[in-house]
Amino acid sequence: MSTPNRKRLVAGAASAVLAGTLALQSPAVADPGDSTDVEVTVDIEEIREPGVLALSIAADSVALSEDGSTLLVRQFVGTLPTVTVSDTRTPEEVPDGAAWAVLGSATDFVGAAGQAPISAGHLGWKPKLLDGGETGQVTEGEEVVTVVDEPTQPGNNVGLVDQELLVSTFDSEAVAGNSYSVNADLYLRTPADVAAGSYASTLTLSLFE
């Protein structure tokens, strides 16, 4: 190989080394009395709140009106405001084997003018599932009739004196991440000679899991 060619090759190699050297970034240098800056960065992810199981009711009162009375029994009817169970949890957040239910019970009807109270056994309901989702695993409770009725199911003519089932699921994990709604036909049935006047009762709904 001739000498000129060898010079060109060396020069080319030197150029490559020089180009590589220029690509390196020099560290920050500060003379005494001067200052230099260091940028500090961090990526902070948004905090994810855990899901919750919650109960809500569309209204806090309902007025019953007379309809369907007979010579022996006076009947007053209405509709329970829509009850919604919302579960914003993921299936992984639900305890294994968990199930939830909404139960209801009523106090005696107390007369505003001192009339004798009407026991909660005279108040019945027939739950109606409005939105049970697509799993088929959310169901409404059975009808509970009053103490003046013949039972439609064994032992169900007791009225809402105890915690009666409104809606439930046996598999919380399977129905997590959705909302479900239900209401109920309400009816107060009393003897025909019940004292006239205004009465009030409190119907308490509770969500358990």
Coordinates of N, CA, C and O in Angstrom, one line a residue, residues 53-184:
L53 N -68.9 0.1 48.6 CA -70.2 -0.4 48.5 C -71.1 0.5 49.3 O -70.9 0.7 50.5
A54 N -72.2 1.1 48.6 CA -72.9 2.1 49.3 C -74.4 2.0 48.9 O -74.8 1.5 47.9
L55 N -75.2 2.6 49.8 CA -76.7 2.6 49.6 C -77.2 4.0 49.5 O -76.8 4.9 50.2
S56 N -78.1 4.3 48.6 CA -78.8 5.6 48.5 C -80.2 5.4 48.2 O -80.7 4.4 47.6
I57 N -81.0 6.4 48.6 CA -82.5 6.4 48.4 C -82.9 7.6 47.7 O -82.5 8.7 48.1
A58 N -83.8 7.5 46.8 CA -84.2 8.6 45.9 C -84.9 9.7 46.7 O -84.9 10.9 46.3
A59 N -85.6 9.4 47.8 CA -86.4 10.4 48.6 C -86.4 9.9 50.0 O -86.2 8.7 50.3
D60 N -86.7 10.8 50.9 CA -86.6 10.5 52.3 C -88.0 10.3 52.9 O -88.2 10.2 54.2
S61 N -89.1 10.4 52.1 CA -90.4 10.2 52.6 C -91.3 9.7 51.5 O -91.1 9.8 50.3
V62 N -92.4 9.0 51.9 CA -93.5 8.6 51.0 C -94.8 8.7 51.8 O -94.9 8.4 53.0
A63 N -95.8 9.2 51.1 CA -97.2 9.3 51.7 C -98.1 8.2 51.1 O -98.1 8.0 49.9
L64 N -98.7 7.5 52.0 CA -99.7 6.5 51.6 C -101.0 7.1 51.4 O -101.4 8.0 52.2
S65 N -101.8 6.6 50.4 CA -103.1 7.1 50.2 C -104.1 5.9 50.1 O -103.7 4.8 49.7
E66 N -105.3 6.1 50.5 CA -106.3 5.0 50.6 C -106.7 4.5 49.2 O -107.1 5.3 48.3
D67 N -106.6 3.2 49.0 CA -107.0 2.6 47.8 C -107.2 1.1 48.0 O -106.4 0.5 48.6
G68 N -108.4 0.6 47.6 CA -108.6 -0.9 47.7 C -109.2 -1.3 49.0 O -109.1 -2.5 49.4
S69 N -109.8 -0.4 49.8 CA -110.4 -0.7 51.1 C -111.6 -1.6 50.9 O -112.3 -1.5 49.8
T70 N -111.9 -2.4 51.9 CA -113.2 -3.2 51.9 C -114.0 -2.8 53.1 O -113.6 -2.0 53.9
L71 N -115.1 -3.5 53.3 CA -115.9 -3.3 54.5 C -115.2 -3.7 55.8 O -115.5 -3.1 56.9
L72 N -114.2 -4.6 55.7 CA -113.6 -5.1 56.9 C -112.1 -4.5 57.0 O -111.6 -4.4 58.2
V73 N -111.5 -4.2 55.9 CA -110.1 -3.7 56.0 C -109.9 -2.4 55.2 O -110.4 -2.3 54.1
R74 N -109.3 -1.5 55.8 CA -108.9 -0.3 55.1 C -107.5 -0.4 54.6 O -106.6 -0.9 55.4
Q75 N -107.2 0.0 53.4 CA -105.9 -0.2 52.8 C -105.4 1.2 52.3 O -106.1 1.9 51.6
F76 N -104.1 1.4 52.6 CA -103.4 2.6 52.2 C -102.1 2.2 51.5 O -101.3 1.4 52.0
V77 N -101.9 2.7 50.2 CA -100.8 2.2 49.4 C -99.9 3.3 49.0 O -100.2 4.5 49.0
G78 N -98.7 2.9 48.6 CA -97.7 3.9 48.1 C -96.5 3.1 47.5 O -96.5 1.8 47.5
T79 N -95.5 3.8 47.0 CA -94.3 3.1 46.5 C -93.1 3.6 47.2 O -92.8 4.8 47.4
L80 N -92.3 2.6 47.6 CA -91.0 2.9 48.3 C -90.1 3.7 47.3 O -90.0 3.2 46.1
P81 N -89.5 4.8 47.6 CA -88.6 5.5 46.7 C -87.5 4.6 46.3 O -87.1 3.7 47.0
T82 N -87.0 4.8 45.0 CA -86.0 3.9 44.5 C -84.8 3.8 45.4 O -84.2 4.8 45.8
V83 N -84.4 2.6 45.6 CA -83.2 2.3 46.4 C -82.1 1.8 45.5 O -82.3 0.9 44.7
T84 N -80.9 2.4 45.6 CA -79.8 2.0 44.7 C -78.6 1.5 45.5 O -78.2 2.2 46.5
V85 N -78.1 0.4 45.2 CA -76.9 -0.1 45.7 C -75.8 0.0 44.7 O -75.9 -0.5 43.6
S86 N -74.8 0.8 45.0 CA -73.7 1.1 44.1 C -72.4 0.4 44.7 O -72.1 0.6 45.8
D87 N -71.8 -0.3 43.8 CA -70.5 -1.0 44.2 C -69.4 -0.6 43.2 O -69.4 -1.0 42.1
T88 N -68.6 0.3 43.6 CA -67.5 0.8 42.7 C -66.2 0.0 42.9 O -65.2 0.4 42.4
R89 N -66.2 -1.1 43.7 CA -65.1 -1.9 43.9 C -64.7 -2.7 42.7 O -65.6 -3.0 41.9
T90 N -63.5 -3.1 42.5 CA -63.1 -4.1 41.6 C -63.3 -5.5 42.2 O -63.4 -5.6 43.4
P91 N -63.4 -6.5 41.4 CA -63.6 -7.9 42.0 C -62.5 -8.2 42.9 O -62.7 -8.9 43.9
E92 N -61.3 -7.7 42.7 CA -60.1 -8.0 43.5 C -60.3 -7.4 44.9 O -59.6 -7.8 45.9
E93 N -61.0 -6.3 45.0 CA -61.2 -5.6 46.3 C -62.3 -6.2 47.2 O -62.4 -5.9 48.3
V94 N -63.1 -7.2 46.6 CA -64.2 -7.8 47.4 C -63.6 -9.0 48.2 O -62.9 -9.8 47.6
P95 N -63.9 -9.1 49.4 CA -63.5 -10.2 50.2 C -64.1 -11.5 49.6 O -65.2 -11.6 49.1
D96 N -63.3 -12.6 49.7 CA -63.7 -13.9 49.2 C -65.0 -14.3 49.9 O -65.1 -14.2 51.1
G97 N -65.9 -14.8 49.1 CA -67.1 -15.4 49.7 C -68.1 -14.3 50.2 O -69.1 -14.7 50.9
A98 N -67.9 -13.0 49.9 CA -68.8 -12.0 50.4 C -70.1 -12.0 49.7 O -70.2 -12.3 48.5
A99 N -71.2 -11.6 50.4 CA -72.5 -11.4 49.9 C -73.1 -10.1 50.5 O -72.7 -9.8 51.7
W100 N -74.0 -9.4 49.8 CA -74.6 -8.3 50.5 C -76.1 -8.3 50.4 O -76.7 -9.1 49.5
A101 N -76.8 -7.6 51.2 CA -78.2 -7.6 51.3 C -78.7 -6.2 51.9 O -78.0 -5.7 52.7
V102 N -79.9 -5.8 51.4 CA -80.5 -4.6 52.0 C -81.8 -5.1 52.7 O -82.6 -5.8 52.1
L103 N -81.8 -4.8 54.0 CA -82.9 -5.2 54.8 C -83.7 -4.0 55.3 O -83.2 -2.9 55.5
G104 N -85.0 -4.2 55.5 CA -85.9 -3.1 56.0 C -86.7 -3.5 57.2 O -87.2 -4.6 57.3
S105 N -87.0 -2.5 58.1 CA -87.9 -2.7 59.2 C -88.5 -1.4 59.5 O -88.0 -0.3 59.2
A106 N -89.7 -1.4 60.0 CA -90.5 -0.2 60.3 C -90.9 -0.1 61.8 O -91.0 -1.1 62.5
T107 N -91.0 1.1 62.2 CA -91.6 1.3 63.6 C -93.1 1.4 63.5 O -93.7 1.5 62.4
D108 N -93.7 1.3 64.7 CA -95.2 1.5 64.7 C -95.6 2.8 64.2 O -94.8 3.8 64.4
F109 N -96.8 2.9 63.6 CA -97.3 4.2 63.2 C -97.9 4.9 64.4 O -98.8 4.4 65.1
V110 N -97.4 6.1 64.7 CA -97.8 6.9 65.9 C -98.7 8.0 65.4 O -98.5 8.7 64.5
G111 N -99.9 8.1 66.1 CA -100.8 9.1 65.8 C -100.4 10.5 66.2 O -99.9 10.7 67.3
A112 N -100.6 11.5 65.3 CA -100.3 12.8 65.6 C -101.1 13.4 66.7 O -100.7 14.4 67.4
A113 N -102.3 12.9 66.9 CA -103.2 13.5 67.9 C -103.4 12.6 69.1 O -104.5 12.7 69.8
G114 N -102.5 11.7 69.3 CA -102.6 10.8 70.4 C -103.4 9.5 70.2 O -103.8 8.8 71.1
Q115 N -103.8 9.2 68.9 CA -104.5 8.0 68.6 C -103.7 6.8 69.0 O -102.4 6.9 69.1
A116 N -104.3 5.7 69.2 CA -103.6 4.4 69.5 C -102.7 4.1 68.4 O -103.1 4.3 67.2
P117 N -101.5 3.7 68.6 CA -100.6 3.4 67.5 C -101.0 2.2 66.7 O -101.8 1.3 67.2
I118 N -100.6 2.2 65.4 CA -100.9 1.0 64.5 C -99.5 0.3 64.4 O -98.5 0.9 64.0
S119 N -99.5 -1.0 64.8 CA -98.3 -1.7 64.8 C -97.7 -1.9 63.4 O -98.4 -1.9 62.4
A120 N -96.4 -2.0 63.3 CA -95.7 -2.2 62.1 C -96.1 -3.5 61.4 O -95.9 -3.6 60.2
G121 N -96.7 -4.4 62.1 CA -97.2 -5.6 61.5 C -98.3 -5.4 60.5 O -98.6 -6.2 59.7
H122 N -98.9 -4.2 60.5 CA -99.9 -3.8 59.5 C -99.3 -3.2 58.2 O -100.1 -3.0 57.3
L123 N -98.0 -3.1 58.2 CA -97.4 -2.5 57.0 C -96.7 -3.7 56.2 O -95.8 -4.4 56.8
G124 N -97.0 -3.9 54.9 CA -96.3 -4.9 54.1 C -95.7 -4.3 52.9 O -95.9 -3.1 52.6
W125 N -94.9 -5.1 52.2 CA -94.3 -4.6 51.0 C -94.1 -5.8 50.0 O -94.1 -6.9 50.4
K126 N -94.0 -5.4 48.7 CA -93.7 -6.3 47.6 C -92.5 -5.7 46.8 O -92.7 -4.9 46.0
P127 N -91.3 -6.2 47.1 CA -90.1 -5.6 46.4 C -90.2 -5.8 44.9 O -90.7 -6.9 44.4
K128 N -89.7 -4.9 44.1 CA -89.6 -5.0 42.7 C -88.2 -4.6 42.2 O -87.8 -3.4 42.4
L129 N -87.5 -5.5 41.5 CA -86.1 -5.2 41.0 C -86.3 -4.3 39.8 O -86.9 -4.8 38.8
L130 N -85.7 -3.2 39.8 CA -85.7 -2.3 38.6 C -84.5 -2.5 37.7 O -84.7 -2.4 36.5
D131 N -83.4 -2.6 38.3 CA -82.1 -2.9 37.5 C -81.3 -3.8 38.2 O -80.6 -3.5 39.2
G132 N -81.3 -5.1 37.8 CA -80.5 -6.1 38.4 C -79.2 -6.5 37.7 O -78.5 -7.4 38.0
G133 N -78.8 -5.7 36.7 CA -77.6 -6.0 35.9 C -77.8 -7.1 35.0 O -78.9 -7.6 34.8
E134 N -76.7 -7.6 34.5 CA -76.7 -8.7 33.5 C -76.3 -10.1 34.0 O -76.4 -11.1 33.3
T135 N -75.9 -10.1 35.3 CA -75.4 -11.4 35.8 C -76.5 -12.3 36.3 O -76.3 -13.5 36.4
G136 N -77.6 -11.7 36.6 CA -78.7 -12.5 37.1 C -78.5 -12.9 38.6 O -79.3 -13.7 39.1
Q137 N -77.5 -12.3 39.2 CA -77.2 -12.7 40.6 C -77.6 -11.7 41.6 O -77.3 -11.8 42.8
V138 N -78.4 -10.7 41.2 CA -79.0 -9.7 42.1 C -80.5 -9.9 42.1 O -81.1 -9.9 41.0
T139 N -81.2 -10.2 43.2 CA -82.6 -10.5 43.2 C -83.3 -9.7 44.3 O -82.7 -9.4 45.3
E140 N -84.6 -9.5 44.1 CA -85.4 -8.8 45.1 C -85.9 -9.8 46.1 O -85.9 -11.0 45.9
G141 N -86.3 -9.3 47.3 CA -86.8 -10.1 48.3 C -88.2 -10.6 48.0 O -88.9 -10.1 47.1
E142 N -88.7 -11.5 48.8 CA -90.1 -12.0 48.7 C -91.1 -11.0 49.3 O -90.7 -10.1 50.2
E143 N -92.3 -11.0 48.9 CA -93.4 -10.2 49.5 C -93.6 -10.5 50.9 O -93.5 -11.7 51.3
V144 N -93.8 -9.5 51.7 CA -94.1 -9.7 53.2 C -95.5 -9.0 53.4 O -95.6 -7.8 53.2
V145 N -96.5 -9.8 53.7 CA -97.8 -9.3 53.9 C -98.1 -9.0 55.4 O -97.2 -9.2 56.2
T146 N -99.2 -8.5 55.6 CA -99.5 -7.9 57.0 C -100.2 -8.9 57.9 O -100.6 -10.0 57.4
V147 N -100.3 -8.6 59.1 CA -100.9 -9.5 60.1 C -102.4 -9.7 59.9 O -103.0 -10.6 60.5
V148 N -103.0 -8.9 59.0 CA -104.4 -9.1 58.8 C -104.6 -9.9 57.5 O -105.8 -10.2 57.1
D149 N -103.5 -10.3 56.9 CA -103.6 -11.1 55.6 C -103.4 -12.6 55.9 O -102.7 -13.0 56.9
E150 N -103.8 -13.4 55.0 CA -103.4 -14.8 55.0 C -102.0 -14.9 54.4 O -101.7 -14.1 53.5
P151 N -101.1 -15.7 54.9 CA -99.7 -15.8 54.4 C -99.7 -16.3 53.0 O -100.5 -17.1 52.6
T152 N -98.9 -15.6 52.2 CA -98.6 -16.0 50.8 C -97.4 -16.9 50.7 O -97.2 -17.6 49.7
Q153 N -96.6 -16.9 51.7 CA -95.4 -17.8 51.9 C -95.5 -18.2 53.4 O -96.0 -17.4 54.2
P154 N -95.0 -19.3 53.7 CA -95.0 -19.8 55.1 C -94.4 -18.7 56.1 O -93.3 -18.3 55.9
G155 N -95.3 -18.2 57.0 CA -94.8 -17.3 58.0 C -94.5 -15.9 57.6 O -93.9 -15.1 58.3
N156 N -95.0 -15.5 56.3 CA -94.7 -14.1 55.9 C -95.8 -13.1 56.2 O -95.7 -12.0 55.7
N157 N -96.8 -13.4 57.0 CA -97.8 -12.5 57.3 C -97.5 -11.8 58.7 O -98.2 -11.9 59.6
V158 N -96.3 -11.2 58.7 CA -95.8 -10.6 59.9 C -95.7 -9.1 59.8 O -95.4 -8.4 60.8
G159 N -95.7 -8.5 58.6 CA -95.5 -7.1 58.4 C -94.0 -6.8 58.5 O -93.1 -7.7 58.7
L160 N -93.6 -5.6 58.5 CA -92.2 -5.1 58.5 C -91.8 -4.9 59.9 O -91.1 -3.8 60.2
V161 N -92.0 -5.8 60.8 CA -91.6 -5.6 62.2 C -90.2 -5.9 62.5 O -89.6 -5.5 63.4
D162 N -89.6 -6.8 61.6 CA -88.2 -7.2 61.7 C -87.5 -6.9 60.5 O -88.1 -6.3 59.5
Q163 N -86.2 -7.3 60.4 CA -85.5 -7.0 59.2 C -85.9 -7.9 58.0 O -85.5 -9.1 58.0
E164 N -86.6 -7.3 57.1 CA -87.1 -8.1 55.9 C -86.2 -7.8 54.7 O -85.8 -6.7 54.5
L165 N -86.1 -8.8 53.8 CA -85.2 -8.6 52.7 C -85.8 -7.8 51.6 O -86.9 -8.1 51.1
L166 N -85.1 -6.8 51.1 CA -85.5 -6.0 50.0 C -84.8 -6.4 48.7 O -85.4 -6.6 47.7
V167 N -83.4 -6.6 48.7 CA -82.7 -7.0 47.6 C -81.3 -7.6 48.1 O -80.9 -7.2 49.1
S168 N -80.8 -8.5 47.3 CA -79.5 -9.1 47.8 C -78.8 -9.8 46.6 O -79.3 -10.0 45.5
T169 N -77.6 -10.2 46.9 CA -76.8 -11.1 46.1 C -76.0 -12.0 46.9 O -75.6 -11.7 48.1
F170 N -75.8 -13.2 46.4 CA -75.0 -14.2 47.2 C -73.5 -14.2 46.7 O -72.7 -14.9 47.3
D171 N -73.2 -13.3 45.8 CA -71.8 -13.3 45.3 C -71.4 -11.8 45.0 O -71.6 -11.3 43.9
S172 N -70.9 -11.1 46.0 CA -70.5 -9.7 45.8 C -69.4 -9.6 44.7 O -69.4 -8.6 44.0
E173 N -68.5 -10.5 44.7 CA -67.4 -10.4 43.7 C -68.0 -10.4 42.3 O -67.5 -9.6 41.4
A174 N -69.0 -11.2 42.0 CA -69.5 -11.3 40.6 C -70.2 -10.1 40.2 O -70.4 -9.9 39.0
V175 N -70.8 -9.3 41.1 CA -71.6 -8.2 40.7 C -70.9 -6.8 41.1 O -71.5 -5.8 41.0
A176 N -69.6 -6.9 41.4 CA -68.9 -5.7 41.7 C -68.7 -4.8 40.5 O -68.7 -5.3 39.4
G177 N -68.6 -3.5 40.8 CA -68.4 -2.5 39.7 C -69.6 -2.0 39.0 O -69.5 -1.4 38.0
N178 N -70.8 -2.2 39.6 CA -72.0 -1.8 39.0 C -73.0 -1.3 40.1 O -72.7 -1.3 41.3
S179 N -74.1 -0.7 39.6 CA -75.2 -0.2 40.5 C -76.4 -1.0 40.2 O -76.7 -1.4 39.0
Y180 N -77.2 -1.2 41.2 CA -78.5 -2.0 41.1 C -79.6 -1.2 41.9 O -79.3 -0.6 42.9
S181 N -80.8 -1.2 41.3 CA -81.9 -0.4 41.9 C -83.1 -1.3 42.1 O -83.4 -2.2 41.3
V182 N -83.9 -0.9 43.1 CA -85.1 -1.7 43.5 C -86.1 -0.7 44.2 O -85.6 0.3 44.7
N183 N -87.3 -1.0 44.1 CA -88.3 -0.3 44.9 C -89.3 -1.3 45.5 O -89.0 -2.5 45.4
A184 N -90.4 -0.9 46.0 CA -91.4 -1.9 46.5 C -92.7 -1.2 46.6 O -92.9 0.0 46.9

